[in-house]
PDB file of N, CA and C in Angstrom:
ATOM      1  N   MET A  19     121.213 131.232  69.190  1.00 68.00           N
ATOM      2  CA  MET A  19     120.031 132.058  69.037  1.00 68.00           C
ATOM      3  C   MET A  19     119.063 131.762  70.189  1.00 68.00           C
ATOM      4  N   VAL A  20     118.512 132.795  70.800  1.00 72.00           N
ATOM      5  CA  VAL A  20     117.594 132.656  71.926  1.00 72.00           C
ATOM      6  C   VAL A  20     116.170 132.502  71.395  1.00 72.00           C
ATOM      7  N   LYS A  21     115.474 131.477  71.927  1.00 73.00           N
ATOM      8  CA  LYS A  21     114.081 131.286  71.523  1.00 73.00           C
ATOM      9  C   LYS A  21     113.197 132.257  72.285  1.00 73.00           C
ATOM     10  N   LYS A  22     112.170 132.748  71.627  1.00 83.00           N
ATOM     11  CA  LYS A  22     111.227 133.659  72.256  1.00 83.00           C
ATOM     12  C   LYS A  22     109.921 132.923  72.519  1.00 83.00           C
ATOM     13  N   GLY A  23     109.119 133.492  73.378  1.00 81.00           N
ATOM     14  CA  GLY A  23     107.820 132.901  73.679  1.00 81.00           C
ATOM     15  C   GLY A  23     107.813 132.248  75.056  1.00 81.00           C
ATOM     16  N   ARG A  24     106.689 131.599  75.345  1.00 78.00           N
ATOM     17  CA  ARG A  24     106.524 130.959  76.638  1.00 78.00           C
ATOM     18  C   ARG A  24     107.437 129.751  76.775  1.00 78.00           C
ATOM     19  N   PRO A  25     107.993 129.559  77.963  1.00 79.00           N
ATOM     20  CA  PRO A  25     108.785 128.351  78.174  1.00 79.00           C
ATOM     21  C   PRO A  25     107.857 127.133  78.235  1.00 79.00           C
ATOM     22  N   PRO A  26     108.370 125.960  77.908  1.00 81.00           N
ATOM     23  CA  PRO A  26     107.523 124.771  77.972  1.00 81.00           C
ATOM     24  C   PRO A  26     107.107 124.470  79.414  1.00 81.00           C
ATOM     25  N   VAL A  27     105.900 124.011  79.579  1.00 86.00           N
ATOM     26  CA  VAL A  27     105.388 123.634  80.898  1.00 86.00           C
ATOM     27  C   VAL A  27     104.771 122.246  80.803  1.00 86.00           C
ATOM     28  N   ASP A  28     104.733 121.550  81.931  1.00 90.00           N
ATOM     29  CA  ASP A  28     104.148 120.216  81.977  1.00 90.00           C
ATOM     30  C   ASP A  28     102.668 120.341  82.332  1.00 90.00           C
ATOM     31  N   SER A  29     101.868 120.813  81.383  1.00 90.00           N
ATOM     32  CA  SER A  29     100.441 121.001  81.631  1.00 90.00           C
ATOM     33  C   SER A  29      99.692 120.980  80.302  1.00 90.00           C
ATOM     34  N   SER A  30      98.383 120.909  80.417  1.00 92.00           N
ATOM     35  CA  SER A  30      97.507 120.951  79.244  1.00 92.00           C
ATOM     36  C   SER A  30      96.412 121.974  79.493  1.00 92.00           C
ATOM     37  N   GLY A  31      96.055 122.699  78.465  1.00 91.00           N
ATOM     38  CA  GLY A  31      94.965 123.658  78.573  1.00 91.00           C
ATOM     39  C   GLY A  31      93.621 122.960  78.420  1.00 91.00           C
ATOM     40  N   ILE A  32      92.616 123.487  79.107  1.00 93.00           N
ATOM     41  CA  ILE A  32      91.256 122.966  78.963  1.00 93.00           C
ATOM     42  C   ILE A  32      90.291 124.138  78.822  1.00 93.00           C
ATOM     43  N   MET A  33      89.177 123.897  78.164  1.00 95.00           N
ATOM     44  CA  MET A  33      88.113 124.903  78.050  1.00 95.00           C
ATOM     45  C   MET A  33      87.044 124.504  79.048  1.00 95.00           C
ATOM     46  N   LEU A  34      86.613 125.445  79.852  1.00 94.00           N
ATOM     47  CA  LEU A  34      85.649 125.152  80.906  1.00 94.00           C
ATOM     48  C   LEU A  34      84.571 126.215  80.915  1.00 94.00           C
ATOM     49  N   ARG A  35      83.327 125.788  80.819  1.00 97.00           N
ATOM     50  CA  ARG A  35      82.203 126.718  80.937  1.00 97.00           C
ATOM     51  C   ARG A  35      81.527 126.479  82.277  1.00 97.00           C
ATOM     52  N   LEU A  36      81.217 127.571  82.973  1.00 97.00           N
ATOM     53  CA  LEU A  36      80.558 127.481  84.274  1.00 97.00           C
ATOM     54  C   LEU A  36      79.360 128.412  84.300  1.00 97.00           C
ATOM     55  N   HIS A  37      78.340 128.030  85.062  1.00 98.00           N
ATOM     56  CA  HIS A  37      77.187 128.904  85.245  1.00 98.00           C
ATOM     57  C   HIS A  37      77.627 130.159  85.992  1.00 98.00           C
ATOM     58  N   ASN A  38      76.956 131.254  85.729  1.00 98.00           N
ATOM     59  CA  ASN A  38      77.324 132.534  86.340  1.00 98.00           C
ATOM     60  C   ASN A  38      77.280 132.496  87.860  1.00 98.00           C
ATOM     61  N   ASP A  39      76.356 131.727  88.444  1.00 98.00           N
ATOM     62  CA  ASP A  39      76.288 131.663  89.905  1.00 98.00           C
ATOM     63  C   ASP A  39      77.544 131.012  90.491  1.00 98.00           C
ATOM     64  N   ILE A  40      78.117 130.043  89.796  1.00 98.00           N
ATOM     65  CA  ILE A  40      79.359 129.415  90.261  1.00 98.00           C
ATOM     66  C   ILE A  40      80.523 130.391  90.108  1.00 98.00           C
ATOM     67  N   ILE A  41      80.561 131.133  89.015  1.00 98.00           N
ATOM     68  CA  ILE A  41      81.622 132.126  88.806  1.00 98.00           C
ATOM     69  C   ILE A  41      81.572 133.188  89.905  1.00 98.00           C
ATOM     70  N   LYS A  42      80.380 133.612  90.283  1.00 98.00           N
ATOM     71  CA  LYS A  42      80.251 134.602  91.361  1.00 98.00           C
ATOM     72  C   LYS A  42      80.789 134.052  92.675  1.00 98.00           C
ATOM     73  N   LYS A  43      80.538 132.775  92.947  1.00 98.00           N
ATOM     74  CA  LYS A  43      81.059 132.158  94.172  1.00 98.00           C
ATOM     75  C   LYS A  43      82.580 132.072  94.121  1.00 98.00           C
ATOM     76  N   ILE A  44      83.123 131.695  92.971  1.00 98.00           N
ATOM     77  CA  ILE A  44      84.587 131.644  92.821  1.00 98.00           C
ATOM     78  C   ILE A  44      85.179 133.031  93.048  1.00 98.00           C
ATOM     79  N   ASP A  45      84.554 134.054  92.470  1.00 98.00           N
ATOM     80  CA  ASP A  45      85.034 135.429  92.665  1.00 98.00           C
ATOM     81  C   ASP A  45      84.986 135.826  94.136  1.00 98.00           C
ATOM     82  N   GLY A  46      83.973 135.372  94.845  1.00 98.00           N
ATOM     83  CA  GLY A  46      83.894 135.649  96.278  1.00 98.00           C
ATOM     84  C   GLY A  46      85.046 135.016  97.036  1.00 98.00           C
ATOM     85  N   PHE A  47      85.373 133.771  96.696  1.00 98.00           N
ATOM     86  CA  PHE A  47      86.502 133.098  97.333  1.00 98.00           C
ATOM     87  C   PHE A  47      87.819 133.781  96.969  1.00 98.00           C
ATOM     88  N   ARG A  48      87.932 134.258  95.723  1.00 98.00           N
ATOM     89  CA  ARG A  48      89.140 134.968  95.298  1.00 98.00           C
ATOM     90  C   ARG A  48      89.391 136.173  96.189  1.00 98.00           C
ATOM     91  N   LYS A  49      88.329 136.907  96.502  1.00 98.00           N
ATOM     92  CA  LYS A  49      88.460 138.136  97.290  1.00 98.00           C
ATOM     93  C   LYS A  49      88.889 137.858  98.726  1.00 98.00           C
ATOM     94  N   GLU A  50      88.710 136.624  99.184  1.00 98.00           N
ATOM     95  CA  GLU A  50      89.139 136.249 100.532  1.00 98.00           C
ATOM     96  C   GLU A  50      90.634 135.940 100.596  1.00 98.00           C
ATOM     97  N   GLU A  51      91.258 135.743  99.444  1.00 98.00           N
ATOM     98  CA  GLU A  51      92.686 135.436  99.395  1.00 98.00           C
ATOM     99  C   GLU A  51      93.507 136.718  99.528  1.00 98.00           C
ATOM    100  N   ASP A  52      94.660 136.603 100.169  1.00 97.00           N
ATOM    101  CA  ASP A  52      95.525 137.775 100.382  1.00 97.00           C
ATOM    102  C   ASP A  52      96.063 138.358  99.081  1.00 97.00           C
ATOM    103  N   ASP A  53      96.285 137.500  98.075  1.00 97.00           N
ATOM    104  CA  ASP A  53      96.921 137.966  96.844  1.00 97.00           C
ATOM    105  C   ASP A  53      95.954 138.160  95.676  1.00 97.00           C
ATOM    106  N   LEU A  54      94.664 138.042  95.880  1.00 97.00           N
ATOM    107  CA  LEU A  54      93.634 138.153  94.847  1.00 97.00           C
ATOM    108  C   LEU A  54      94.051 137.452  93.551  1.00 97.00           C
ATOM    109  N   PRO A  55      93.999 136.114  93.564  1.00 97.00           N
ATOM    110  CA  PRO A  55      94.399 135.363  92.369  1.00 97.00           C
ATOM    111  C   PRO A  55      93.430 135.581  91.216  1.00 97.00           C
ATOM    112  N   THR A  56      93.892 135.294  90.018  1.00 97.00           N
ATOM    113  CA  THR A  56      93.013 135.337  88.856  1.00 97.00           C
ATOM    114  C   THR A  56      91.999 134.205  88.971  1.00 97.00           C
ATOM    115  N   ARG A  57      90.943 134.252  88.187  1.00 97.00           N
ATOM    116  CA  ARG A  57      89.973 133.157  88.200  1.00 97.00           C
ATOM    117  C   ARG A  57      90.625 131.812  87.898  1.00 97.00           C
ATOM    118  N   PRO A  58      91.442 131.727  86.817  1.00 95.00           N
ATOM    119  CA  PRO A  58      92.072 130.428  86.554  1.00 95.00           C
ATOM    120  C   PRO A  58      92.937 129.941  87.719  1.00 95.00           C
ATOM    121  N   GLU A  59      93.688 130.854  88.337  1.00 96.00           N
ATOM    122  CA  GLU A  59      94.529 130.457  89.464  1.00 96.00           C
ATOM    123  C   GLU A  59      93.671 130.000  90.636  1.00 96.00           C
ATOM    124  N   MET A  60      92.562 130.692  90.892  1.00 97.00           N
ATOM    125  CA  MET A  60      91.687 130.292  91.994  1.00 97.00           C
ATOM    126  C   MET A  60      91.091 128.911  91.723  1.00 97.00           C
ATOM    127  N   ILE A  61      90.698 128.654  90.495  1.00 97.00           N
ATOM    128  CA  ILE A  61      90.146 127.340  90.140  1.00 97.00           C
ATOM    129  C   ILE A  61      91.224 126.277  90.325  1.00 97.00           C
ATOM    130  N   ARG A  62      92.482 126.562  89.917  1.00 96.00           N
ATOM    131  CA  ARG A  62      93.579 125.611  90.143  1.00 96.00           C
ATOM    132  C   ARG A  62      93.752 125.324  91.625  1.00 96.00           C
ATOM    133  N   ARG A  63      93.717 126.363  92.453  1.00 97.00           N
ATOM    134  CA  ARG A  63      93.871 126.184  93.900  1.00 97.00           C
ATOM    135  C   ARG A  63      92.731 125.356  94.473  1.00 97.00           C
ATOM    136  N   MET A  64      91.524 125.645  94.026  1.00 98.00           N
ATOM    137  CA  MET A  64      90.365 124.915  94.540  1.00 98.00           C
ATOM    138  C   MET A  64      90.444 123.435  94.166  1.00 98.00           C
ATOM    139  N   ILE A  65      90.841 123.162  92.941  1.00 97.00           N
ATOM    140  CA  ILE A  65      90.969 121.770  92.502  1.00 97.00           C
ATOM    141  C   ILE A  65      92.100 121.088  93.268  1.00 97.00           C
ATOM    142  N   ARG A  66      93.242 121.765  93.415  1.00 97.00           N
ATOM    143  CA  ARG A  66      94.367 121.202  94.177  1.00 97.00           C
ATOM    144  C   ARG A  66      93.949 120.872  95.602  1.00 97.00           C
ATOM    145  N   ASP A  67      93.254 121.815  96.258  1.00 97.00           N
ATOM    146  CA  ASP A  67      92.804 121.589  97.636  1.00 97.00           C
ATOM    147  C   ASP A  67      91.818 120.437  97.714  1.00 97.00           C
ATOM    148  N   TRP A  68      90.910 120.341  96.750  1.00 97.00           N
ATOM    149  CA  TRP A  68      89.924 119.267  96.724  1.00 97.00           C
ATOM    150  C   TRP A  68      90.622 117.916  96.580  1.00 97.00           C
ATOM    151  N   ILE A  69      91.614 117.852  95.678  1.00 97.00           N
ATOM    152  CA  ILE A  69      92.350 116.605  95.479  1.00 97.00           C
ATOM    153  C   ILE A  69      93.094 116.226  96.759  1.00 97.00           C
ATOM    154  N   GLU A  70      93.738 117.197  97.383  1.00 97.00           N
ATOM    155  CA  GLU A  70      94.463 116.919  98.638  1.00 97.00           C
ATOM    156  C   GLU A  70      93.512 116.420  99.724  1.00 97.00           C
ATOM    157  N   ASP A  71      92.334 117.030  99.828  1.00 97.00           N
ATOM    158  CA  ASP A  71      91.338 116.579 100.812  1.00 97.00           C
ATOM    159  C   ASP A  71      90.910 115.146 100.531  1.00 97.00           C
ATOM    160  N   LYS A  72      90.653 114.821  99.270  1.00 96.00           N
ATOM    161  CA  LYS A  72      90.257 113.462  98.888  1.00 96.00           C
ATOM    162  C   LYS A  72      91.352 112.457  99.224  1.00 96.00           C
ATOM    163  N   GLU A  73      92.599 112.831  98.934  1.00 96.00           N
ATOM    164  CA  GLU A  73      93.714 111.925  99.216  1.00 96.00           C
ATOM    165  C   GLU A  73      93.903 111.708 100.713  1.00 96.00           C
ATOM    166  N   ASN A  74      93.645 112.742 101.501  1.00 94.00           N
ATOM    167  CA  ASN A  74      93.810 112.628 102.954  1.00 94.00           C
ATOM    168  C   ASN A  74      92.683 111.831 103.597  1.00 94.00           C
ATOM    169  N   MET A  75      91.580 111.669 102.906  1.00 93.00           N
ATOM    170  CA  MET A  75      90.436 110.912 103.440  1.00 93.00           C
ATOM    171  C   MET A  75      90.678 109.398 103.328  1.00 93.00           C
ATOM    172  N   LYS A  76      91.640 108.994 102.523  1.00 84.00           N
ATOM    173  CA  LYS A  76      91.910 107.564 102.307  1.00 84.00           C
ATOM    174  C   LYS A  76      92.564 106.944 103.517  1.00 84.00           C
TER     175      LYS A  76
END
């Protein structure tokens, strides 16, 4: 029997509230991307890039 639904992923969901001015800035950065990512995807990219920058500073 085939299972239905989302496949398992190695991640955890979080709830995040942001001020509207920060959301507007994120949306501005989204529009600069070639593929127009969703807000959650843009936030993931921004966090990934920030972590990579921090790691490279060591």
